[in-house]
Short mmCIF file of C-alpha atoms and ligand atoms in Angstrom, two decimals:
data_model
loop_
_atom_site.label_atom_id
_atom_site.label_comp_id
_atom_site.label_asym_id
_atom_site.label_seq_id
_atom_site.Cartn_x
_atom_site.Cartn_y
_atom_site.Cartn_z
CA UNK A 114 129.97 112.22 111.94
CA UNK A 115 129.03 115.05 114.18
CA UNK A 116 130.33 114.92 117.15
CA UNK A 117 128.27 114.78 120.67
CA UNK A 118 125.32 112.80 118.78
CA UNK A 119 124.69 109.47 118.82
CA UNK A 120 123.28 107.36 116.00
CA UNK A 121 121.30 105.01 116.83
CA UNK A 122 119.54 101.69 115.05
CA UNK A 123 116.43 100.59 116.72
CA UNK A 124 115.64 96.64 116.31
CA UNK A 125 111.86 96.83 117.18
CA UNK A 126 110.92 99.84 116.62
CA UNK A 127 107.16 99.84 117.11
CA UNK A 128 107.41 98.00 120.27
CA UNK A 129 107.28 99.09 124.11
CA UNK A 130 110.58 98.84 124.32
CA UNK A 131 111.01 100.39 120.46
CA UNK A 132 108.62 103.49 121.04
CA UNK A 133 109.90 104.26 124.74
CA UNK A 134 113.10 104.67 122.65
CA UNK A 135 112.09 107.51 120.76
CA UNK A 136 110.41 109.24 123.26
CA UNK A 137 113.90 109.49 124.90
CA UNK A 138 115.23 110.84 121.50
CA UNK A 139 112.05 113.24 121.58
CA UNK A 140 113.11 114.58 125.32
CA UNK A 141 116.48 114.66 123.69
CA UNK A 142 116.59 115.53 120.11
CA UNK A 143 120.08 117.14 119.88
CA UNK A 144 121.98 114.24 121.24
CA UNK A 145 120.38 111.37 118.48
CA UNK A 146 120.12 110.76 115.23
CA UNK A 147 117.75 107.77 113.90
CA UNK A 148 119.33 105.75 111.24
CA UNK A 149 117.97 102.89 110.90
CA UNK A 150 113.95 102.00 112.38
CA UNK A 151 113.35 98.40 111.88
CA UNK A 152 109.04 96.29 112.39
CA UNK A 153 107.98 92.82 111.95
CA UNK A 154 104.57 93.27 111.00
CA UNK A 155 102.88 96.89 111.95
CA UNK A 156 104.00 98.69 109.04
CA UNK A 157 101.75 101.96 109.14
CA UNK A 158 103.07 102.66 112.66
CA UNK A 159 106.33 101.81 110.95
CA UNK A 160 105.79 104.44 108.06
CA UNK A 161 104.57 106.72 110.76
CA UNK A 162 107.40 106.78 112.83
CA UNK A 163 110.25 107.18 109.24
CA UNK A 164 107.85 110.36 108.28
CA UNK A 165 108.89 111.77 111.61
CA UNK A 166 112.57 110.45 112.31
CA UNK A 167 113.93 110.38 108.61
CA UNK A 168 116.00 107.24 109.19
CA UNK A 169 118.20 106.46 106.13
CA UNK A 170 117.19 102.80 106.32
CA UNK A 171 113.53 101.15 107.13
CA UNK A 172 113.52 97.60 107.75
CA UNK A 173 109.97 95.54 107.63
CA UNK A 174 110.39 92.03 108.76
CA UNK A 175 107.23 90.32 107.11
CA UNK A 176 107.66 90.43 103.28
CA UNK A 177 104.46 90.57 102.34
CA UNK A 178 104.47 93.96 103.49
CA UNK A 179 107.30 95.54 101.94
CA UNK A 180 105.18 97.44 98.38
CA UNK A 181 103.21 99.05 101.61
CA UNK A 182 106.70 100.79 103.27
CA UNK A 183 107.98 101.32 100.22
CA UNK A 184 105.49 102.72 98.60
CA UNK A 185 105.48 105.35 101.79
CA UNK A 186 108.82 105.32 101.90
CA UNK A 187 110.17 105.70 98.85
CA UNK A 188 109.30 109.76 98.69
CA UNK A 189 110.83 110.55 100.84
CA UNK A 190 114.06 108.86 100.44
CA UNK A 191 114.33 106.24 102.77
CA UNK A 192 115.61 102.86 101.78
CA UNK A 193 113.22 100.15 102.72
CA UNK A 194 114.27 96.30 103.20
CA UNK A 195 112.76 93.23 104.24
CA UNK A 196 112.70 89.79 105.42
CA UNK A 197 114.67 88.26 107.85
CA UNK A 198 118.37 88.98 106.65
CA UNK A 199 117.84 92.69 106.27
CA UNK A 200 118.31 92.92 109.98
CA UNK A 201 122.06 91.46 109.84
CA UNK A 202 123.09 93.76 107.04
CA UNK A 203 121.58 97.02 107.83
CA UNK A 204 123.20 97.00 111.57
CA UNK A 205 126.64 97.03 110.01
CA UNK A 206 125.91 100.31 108.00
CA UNK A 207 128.99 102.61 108.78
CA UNK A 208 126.96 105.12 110.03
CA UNK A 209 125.56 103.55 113.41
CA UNK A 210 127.48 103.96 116.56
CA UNK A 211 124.99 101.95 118.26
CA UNK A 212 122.18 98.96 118.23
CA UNK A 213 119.50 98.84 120.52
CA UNK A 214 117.99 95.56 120.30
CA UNK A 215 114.37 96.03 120.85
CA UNK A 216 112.92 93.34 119.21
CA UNK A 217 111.52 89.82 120.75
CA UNK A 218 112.85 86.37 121.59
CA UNK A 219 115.60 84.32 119.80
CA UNK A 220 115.15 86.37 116.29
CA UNK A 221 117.40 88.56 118.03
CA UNK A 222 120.43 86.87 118.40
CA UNK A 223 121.84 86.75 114.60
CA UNK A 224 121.47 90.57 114.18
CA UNK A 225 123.35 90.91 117.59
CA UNK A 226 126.30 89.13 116.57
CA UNK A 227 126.23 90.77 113.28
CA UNK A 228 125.98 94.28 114.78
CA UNK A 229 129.07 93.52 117.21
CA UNK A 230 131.34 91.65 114.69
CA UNK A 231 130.99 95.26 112.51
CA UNK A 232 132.01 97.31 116.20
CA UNK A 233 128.59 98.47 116.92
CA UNK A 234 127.88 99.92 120.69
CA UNK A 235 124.39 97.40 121.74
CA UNK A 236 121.88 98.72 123.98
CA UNK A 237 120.44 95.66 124.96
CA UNK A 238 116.74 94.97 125.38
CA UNK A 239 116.88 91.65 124.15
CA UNK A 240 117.45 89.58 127.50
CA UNK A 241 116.68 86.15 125.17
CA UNK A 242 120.16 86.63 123.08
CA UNK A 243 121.94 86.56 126.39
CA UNK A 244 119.84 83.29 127.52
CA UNK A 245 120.94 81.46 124.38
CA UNK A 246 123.91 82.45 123.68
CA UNK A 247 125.69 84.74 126.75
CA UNK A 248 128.98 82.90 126.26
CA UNK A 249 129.47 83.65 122.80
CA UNK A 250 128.13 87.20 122.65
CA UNK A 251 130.67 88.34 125.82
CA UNK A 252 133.13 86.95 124.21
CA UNK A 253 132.46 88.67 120.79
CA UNK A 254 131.95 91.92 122.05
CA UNK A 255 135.00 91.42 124.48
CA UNK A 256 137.14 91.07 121.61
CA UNK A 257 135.45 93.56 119.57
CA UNK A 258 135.90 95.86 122.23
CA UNK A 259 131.88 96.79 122.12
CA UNK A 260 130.14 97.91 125.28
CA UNK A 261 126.71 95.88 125.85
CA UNK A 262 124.55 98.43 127.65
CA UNK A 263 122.06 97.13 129.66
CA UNK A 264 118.38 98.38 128.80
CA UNK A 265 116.45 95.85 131.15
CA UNK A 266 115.39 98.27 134.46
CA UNK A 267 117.33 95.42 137.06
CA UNK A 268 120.53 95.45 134.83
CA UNK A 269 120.18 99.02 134.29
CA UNK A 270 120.12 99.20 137.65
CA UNK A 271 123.56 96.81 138.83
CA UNK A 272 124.81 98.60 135.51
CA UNK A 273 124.40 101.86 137.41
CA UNK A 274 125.23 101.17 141.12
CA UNK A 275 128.71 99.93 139.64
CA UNK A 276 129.50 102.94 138.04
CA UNK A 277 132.51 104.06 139.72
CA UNK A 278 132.96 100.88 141.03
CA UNK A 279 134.30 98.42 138.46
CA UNK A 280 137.61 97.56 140.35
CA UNK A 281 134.98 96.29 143.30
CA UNK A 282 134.69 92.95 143.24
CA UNK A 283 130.99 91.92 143.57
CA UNK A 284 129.87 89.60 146.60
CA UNK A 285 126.19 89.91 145.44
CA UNK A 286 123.67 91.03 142.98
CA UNK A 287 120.41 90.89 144.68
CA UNK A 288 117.69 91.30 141.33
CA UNK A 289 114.33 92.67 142.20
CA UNK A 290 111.13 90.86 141.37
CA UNK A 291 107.70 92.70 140.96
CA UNK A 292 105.95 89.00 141.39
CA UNK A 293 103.97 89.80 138.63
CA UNK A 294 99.90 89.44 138.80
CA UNK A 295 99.53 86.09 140.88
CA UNK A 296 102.08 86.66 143.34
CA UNK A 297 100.99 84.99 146.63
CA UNK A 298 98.59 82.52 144.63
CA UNK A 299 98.56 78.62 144.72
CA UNK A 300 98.78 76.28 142.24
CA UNK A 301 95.09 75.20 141.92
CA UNK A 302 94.65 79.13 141.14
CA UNK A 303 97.43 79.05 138.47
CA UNK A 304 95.83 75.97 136.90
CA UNK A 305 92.27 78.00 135.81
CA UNK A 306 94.15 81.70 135.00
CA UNK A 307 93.57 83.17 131.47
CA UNK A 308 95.40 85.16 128.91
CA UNK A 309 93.71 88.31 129.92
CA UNK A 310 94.29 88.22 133.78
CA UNK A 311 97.79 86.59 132.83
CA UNK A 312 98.22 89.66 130.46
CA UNK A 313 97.29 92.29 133.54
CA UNK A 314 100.62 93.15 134.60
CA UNK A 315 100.46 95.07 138.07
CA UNK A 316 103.61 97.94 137.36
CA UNK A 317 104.74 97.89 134.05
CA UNK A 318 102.80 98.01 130.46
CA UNK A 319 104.93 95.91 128.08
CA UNK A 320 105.00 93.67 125.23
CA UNK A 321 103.01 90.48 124.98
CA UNK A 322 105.91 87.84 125.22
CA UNK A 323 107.68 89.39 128.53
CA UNK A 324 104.08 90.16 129.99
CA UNK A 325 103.69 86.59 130.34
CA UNK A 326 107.21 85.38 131.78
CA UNK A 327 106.60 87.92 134.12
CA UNK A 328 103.24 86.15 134.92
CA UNK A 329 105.44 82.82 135.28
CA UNK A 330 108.38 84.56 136.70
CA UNK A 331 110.48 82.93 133.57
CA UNK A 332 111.10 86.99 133.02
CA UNK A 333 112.94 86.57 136.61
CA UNK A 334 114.98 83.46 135.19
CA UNK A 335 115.87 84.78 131.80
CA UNK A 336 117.12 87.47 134.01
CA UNK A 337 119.51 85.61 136.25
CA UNK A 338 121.23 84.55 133.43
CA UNK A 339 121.21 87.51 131.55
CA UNK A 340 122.85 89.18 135.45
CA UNK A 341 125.36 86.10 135.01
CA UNK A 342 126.65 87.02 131.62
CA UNK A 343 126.82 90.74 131.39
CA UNK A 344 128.30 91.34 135.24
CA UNK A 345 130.42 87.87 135.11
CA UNK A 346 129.31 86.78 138.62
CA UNK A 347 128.54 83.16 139.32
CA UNK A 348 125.26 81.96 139.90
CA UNK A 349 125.16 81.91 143.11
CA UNK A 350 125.89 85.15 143.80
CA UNK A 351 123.06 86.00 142.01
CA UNK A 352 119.93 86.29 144.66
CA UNK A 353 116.00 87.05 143.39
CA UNK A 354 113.91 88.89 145.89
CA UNK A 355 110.31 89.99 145.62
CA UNK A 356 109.70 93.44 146.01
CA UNK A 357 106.03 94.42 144.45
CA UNK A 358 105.89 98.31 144.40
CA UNK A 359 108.76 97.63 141.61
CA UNK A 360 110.79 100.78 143.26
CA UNK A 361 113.94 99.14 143.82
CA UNK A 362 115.22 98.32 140.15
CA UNK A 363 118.38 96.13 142.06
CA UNK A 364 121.39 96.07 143.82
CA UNK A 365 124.69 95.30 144.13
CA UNK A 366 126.32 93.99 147.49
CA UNK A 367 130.27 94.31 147.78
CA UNK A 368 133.09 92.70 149.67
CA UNK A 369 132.51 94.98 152.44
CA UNK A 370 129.14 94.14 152.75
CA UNK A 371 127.54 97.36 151.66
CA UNK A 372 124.94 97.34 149.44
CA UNK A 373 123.79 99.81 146.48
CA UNK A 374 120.16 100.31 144.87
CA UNK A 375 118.92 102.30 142.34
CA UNK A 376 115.53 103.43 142.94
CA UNK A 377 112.59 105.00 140.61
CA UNK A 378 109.15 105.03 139.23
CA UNK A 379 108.65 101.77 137.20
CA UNK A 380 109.28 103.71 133.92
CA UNK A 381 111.59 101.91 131.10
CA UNK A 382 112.37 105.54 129.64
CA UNK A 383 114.95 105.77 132.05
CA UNK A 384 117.57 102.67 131.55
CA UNK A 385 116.89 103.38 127.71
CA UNK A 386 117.76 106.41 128.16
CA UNK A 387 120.76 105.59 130.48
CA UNK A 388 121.75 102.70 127.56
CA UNK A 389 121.58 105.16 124.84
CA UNK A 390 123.14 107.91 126.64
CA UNK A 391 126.17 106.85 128.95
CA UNK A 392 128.27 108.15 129.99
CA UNK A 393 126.20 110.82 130.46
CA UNK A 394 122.70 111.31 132.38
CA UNK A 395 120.61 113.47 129.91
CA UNK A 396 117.95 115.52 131.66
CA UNK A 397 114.38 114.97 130.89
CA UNK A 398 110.76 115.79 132.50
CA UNK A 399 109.82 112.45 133.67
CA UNK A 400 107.67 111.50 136.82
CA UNK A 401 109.88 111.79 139.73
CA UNK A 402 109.57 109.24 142.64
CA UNK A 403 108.58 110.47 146.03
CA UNK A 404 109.36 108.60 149.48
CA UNK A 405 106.42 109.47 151.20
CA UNK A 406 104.20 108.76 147.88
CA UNK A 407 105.51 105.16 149.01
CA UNK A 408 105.95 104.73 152.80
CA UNK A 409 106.24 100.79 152.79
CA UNK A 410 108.79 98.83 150.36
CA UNK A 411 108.14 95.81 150.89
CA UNK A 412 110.50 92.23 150.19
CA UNK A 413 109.62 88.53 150.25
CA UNK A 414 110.96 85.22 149.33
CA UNK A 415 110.35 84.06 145.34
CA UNK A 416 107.61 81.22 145.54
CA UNK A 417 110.14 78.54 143.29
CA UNK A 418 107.53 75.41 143.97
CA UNK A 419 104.51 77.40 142.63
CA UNK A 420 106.47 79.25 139.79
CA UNK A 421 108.29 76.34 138.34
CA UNK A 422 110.22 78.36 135.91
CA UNK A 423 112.36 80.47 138.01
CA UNK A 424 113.74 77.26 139.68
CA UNK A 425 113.96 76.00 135.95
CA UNK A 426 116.21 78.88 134.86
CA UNK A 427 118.62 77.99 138.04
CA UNK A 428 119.05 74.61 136.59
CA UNK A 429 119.31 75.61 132.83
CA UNK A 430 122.17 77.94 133.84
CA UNK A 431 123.86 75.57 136.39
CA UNK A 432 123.56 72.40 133.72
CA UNK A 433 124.90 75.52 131.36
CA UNK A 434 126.39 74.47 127.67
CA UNK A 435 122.67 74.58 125.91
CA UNK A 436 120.47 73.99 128.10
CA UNK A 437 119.61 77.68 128.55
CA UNK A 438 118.91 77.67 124.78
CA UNK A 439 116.50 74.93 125.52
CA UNK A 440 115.09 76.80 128.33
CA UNK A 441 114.35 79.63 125.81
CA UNK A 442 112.95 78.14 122.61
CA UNK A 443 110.43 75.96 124.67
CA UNK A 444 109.20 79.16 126.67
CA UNK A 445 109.12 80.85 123.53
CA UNK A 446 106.99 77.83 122.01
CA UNK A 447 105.06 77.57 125.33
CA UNK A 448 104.01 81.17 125.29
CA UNK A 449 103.33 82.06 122.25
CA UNK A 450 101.00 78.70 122.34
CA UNK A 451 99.08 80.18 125.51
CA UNK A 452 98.83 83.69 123.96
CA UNK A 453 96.28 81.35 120.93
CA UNK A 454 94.47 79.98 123.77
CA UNK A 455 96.44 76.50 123.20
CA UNK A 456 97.91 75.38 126.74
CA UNK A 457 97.05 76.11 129.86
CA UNK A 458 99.42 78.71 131.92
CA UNK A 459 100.72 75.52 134.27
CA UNK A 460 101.44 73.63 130.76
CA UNK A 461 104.13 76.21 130.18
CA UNK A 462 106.19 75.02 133.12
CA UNK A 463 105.62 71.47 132.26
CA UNK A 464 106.57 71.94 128.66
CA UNK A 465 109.95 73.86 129.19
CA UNK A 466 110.68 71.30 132.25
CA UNK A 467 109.82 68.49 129.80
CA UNK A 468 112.20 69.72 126.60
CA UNK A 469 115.20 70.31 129.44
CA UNK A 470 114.75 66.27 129.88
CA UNK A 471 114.23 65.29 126.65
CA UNK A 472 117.55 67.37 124.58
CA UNK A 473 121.12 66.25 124.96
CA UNK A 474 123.44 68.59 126.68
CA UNK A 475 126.29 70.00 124.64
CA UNK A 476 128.70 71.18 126.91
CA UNK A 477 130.78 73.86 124.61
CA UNK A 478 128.08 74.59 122.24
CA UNK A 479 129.64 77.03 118.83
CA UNK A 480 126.98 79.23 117.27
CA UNK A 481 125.90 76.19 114.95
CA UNK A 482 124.65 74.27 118.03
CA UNK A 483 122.63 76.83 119.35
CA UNK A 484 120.92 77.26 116.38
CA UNK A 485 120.34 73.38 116.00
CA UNK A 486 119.17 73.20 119.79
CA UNK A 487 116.76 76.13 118.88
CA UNK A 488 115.35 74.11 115.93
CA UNK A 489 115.09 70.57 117.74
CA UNK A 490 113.41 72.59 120.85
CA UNK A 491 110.58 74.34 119.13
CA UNK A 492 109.85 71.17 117.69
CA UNK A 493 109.78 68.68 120.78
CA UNK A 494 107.88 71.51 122.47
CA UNK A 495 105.21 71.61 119.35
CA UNK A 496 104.68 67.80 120.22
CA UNK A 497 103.81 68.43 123.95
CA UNK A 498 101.39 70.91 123.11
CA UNK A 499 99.30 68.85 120.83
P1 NAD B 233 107.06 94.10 121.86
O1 NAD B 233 106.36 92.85 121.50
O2 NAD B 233 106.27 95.23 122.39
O3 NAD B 233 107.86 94.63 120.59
C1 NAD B 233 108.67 93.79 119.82
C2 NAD B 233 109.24 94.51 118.61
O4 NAD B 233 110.03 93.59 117.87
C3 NAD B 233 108.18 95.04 117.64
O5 NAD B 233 108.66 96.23 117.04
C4 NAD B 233 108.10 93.95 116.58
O6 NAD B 233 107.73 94.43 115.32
C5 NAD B 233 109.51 93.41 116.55
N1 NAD B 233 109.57 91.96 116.27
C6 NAD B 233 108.78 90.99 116.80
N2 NAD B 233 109.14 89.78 116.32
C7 NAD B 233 110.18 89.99 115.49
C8 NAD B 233 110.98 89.14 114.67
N3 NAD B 233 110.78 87.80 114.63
N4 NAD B 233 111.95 89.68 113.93
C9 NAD B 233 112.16 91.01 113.96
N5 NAD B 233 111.44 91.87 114.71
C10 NAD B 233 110.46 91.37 115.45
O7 NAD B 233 108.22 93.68 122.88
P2 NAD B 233 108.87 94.56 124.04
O8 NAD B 233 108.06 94.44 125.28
O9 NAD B 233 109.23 95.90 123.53
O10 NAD B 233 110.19 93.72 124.33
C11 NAD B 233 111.32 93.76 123.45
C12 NAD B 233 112.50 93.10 124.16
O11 NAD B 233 112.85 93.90 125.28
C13 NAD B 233 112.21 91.70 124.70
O12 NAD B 233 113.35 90.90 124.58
C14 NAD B 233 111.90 91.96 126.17
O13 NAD B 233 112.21 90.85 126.98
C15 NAD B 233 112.82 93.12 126.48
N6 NAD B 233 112.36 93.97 127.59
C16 NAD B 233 111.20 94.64 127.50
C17 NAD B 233 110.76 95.44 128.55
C18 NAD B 233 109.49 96.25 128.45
O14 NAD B 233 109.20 97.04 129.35
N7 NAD B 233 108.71 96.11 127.41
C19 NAD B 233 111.54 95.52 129.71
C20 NAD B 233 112.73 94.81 129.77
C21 NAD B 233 113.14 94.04 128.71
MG1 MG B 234 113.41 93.42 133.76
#
């Protein structure tokens, strides 16, 4: 393997997350080499992006499209695979140094434990294996001696102000909110929003699925938990604060009482970029941030009453054992529900408050329980819908 380059499998390729990820390899060519490129369904974007990056392996979730890639593919020597276990084989090819997990919701969690049992590096995008499973994975990777890098801009962000640090305890990690698109708003206004204003995100232009918890703030839960696992802080040293120009990215709080930030333009290149390339800070051409561009920062109190699911993701985590698997496969039902016009937005609070009632809590879930609470979740939440 040559030296000084990293190779890299993207989970998600085609995604925000997935095509911010080679535009970091673009500003960095020499430092990256794409081995494996991995879709669910948009397969000529797919094909696209193996013409350019030669990956040895292609990976296209939904079967029915697999004569397409490989019919593209297949000249120019790239091995194509699909369906659903393709994704826990091709992460262990000897080759990879490291996974970034770009792909959405609970489909990534049996990839990530596959990449980590074979020693893979993860650059992790994927806040929702961390929800369901945060125990397990930590304790995988911990003794498969595998660095989870954080990709998320907050975690990025703690990632980064403890660089230097890690024999610091941590008093406090104080996560950043942006609000979202009905910060300040009431709960008769929630109750009439649509899919498109829901889908308006004020900062940051991403994926469908995290467009709407940030709507809900359920992105802000997912990410307590997510801070709980990969820093190993307790919940409550874990504080959410609004801050809408989406400048501060987070910040750490020590024993002394001094607190770090990292600050910069809303722009997800950069914690890819730091995931993919720590230890090092690779230089690139990006939009710099300018103080005067931005004379007030402003911070505010999280609205819990009117955005039911961040104060739902504080109980998952406290109840702990399953119940944040719970919390995850309803939202994930819930969602994807009000992205066909289903549900109403308040109905996805209800629903995910409704399946944390209804499921038994298993205290010391194993990897077989999760999977089970997954299954039973999505299909209690189905019923509320209809
Ligand atoms: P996206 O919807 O834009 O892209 C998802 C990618 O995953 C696509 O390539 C798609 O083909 C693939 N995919 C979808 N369902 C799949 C399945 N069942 N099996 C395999 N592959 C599947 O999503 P995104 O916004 O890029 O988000 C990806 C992950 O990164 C999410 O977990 C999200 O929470 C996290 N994240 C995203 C951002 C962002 O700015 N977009 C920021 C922080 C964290
Ligand atoms: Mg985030």
């Amino acid at each position: 393997m040559t030296e000084n380059k990293k190779h890299i499998a993207i989970l998600g390729a085609t995604g925000s997350i997935g095509t911010q990820a080679l535009e970091v390899v673009d500003s960095n060519p020499e430092r990256f080499v794409v081995e494996v490129l991995t879709a669910q369904n948009n397969a000529d974007l797919l094909i696209e992006q193996a013409a350019k990056y030669t990956p040895n392996t292609v990976v296209i979730g939904n079967e029915a499209l697999y004569d397409k890639v490989f019919s593209a593919l297949d000249p120019l020597d790239i091995k194509v695979y699909s369906g659903e276990n393709a994704l826990s084989s091709v992460v262990q090819m000897e080759a990879i140094d490291i996974v970034l997990t770009a792909l959405v919701g609970y489909a990534g969690l049996t990839p990530t434990i596959k990449a980590i049992e074979a020693g893979k590096h993860i650059a992790l995008a994927n806040k929702e294996t961390l929800v369901v499973a945060g125990e397990l994975i930590m304790k995988l990777a911990h003794e498969k001696g595998v660095n989870i890098y954080p990709v998320d801009s907050e975690h990025s962000a703690i990632f980064q102000c403890l660089v230097g640090e890690f024999q610091n305890p941590i008093e406090k990690i104080i996560l950043t909110a942006s609000g979202g698109p009905f910060r300040g708003k009431d709960k008769s206004y929630l109750e009439k929003v649509t899919k498109a204003q829901a889908l308006k995100h004020p900062n940051w232009d991403m994926g469908a699925k995290i467009t709407i918890d940030s709507a809900t703030l359920m992105n802000k839960g997912l990410e307590v938990i997510e801070a709980k696992w990969l820093f190993g802080v307790a919940v409550n040293q874990i504080d959410v604060v609004v801050h809408p120009q989406s400048i501060i990215h987070s910040m750490v709080q020590f024993e002394d009482g001094s607190i770090k930030a990292q600050l910069g333009l809303p722009d997800m290149r950069l914690p890819i970029q730091f995931a993919l390339g720590f230890p090092e800070r690779l230089k690139n051409n990006y939009p710099r941030f300018s103080f005067v561009d931005y004379p007030n920062l402003t911070f505010e109190k999280p609205d819990t009453d009117t955005f039911r699911n961040l104060a739902l993701a504080f109980e998952a985590i406290n109840i702990g054992g399953n119940a944040p698997c719970v919390l995850n496969a309803a939202n994930e039902v819930a969602v994807a529900e009000f992205l066909k016009d289903k549900i109403s937005f308040l109905d996805i609070p209800r629903i995910v408050e409704e399946c944390l009632n209804k499921i038994d809590v298993i205290d010391k879930p194993v990897l077989e329980d999760y999977i089970n609470t997954d299954k039973e979740t999505r299909i209690i939440a189905l019923e509320l819908v209809n």
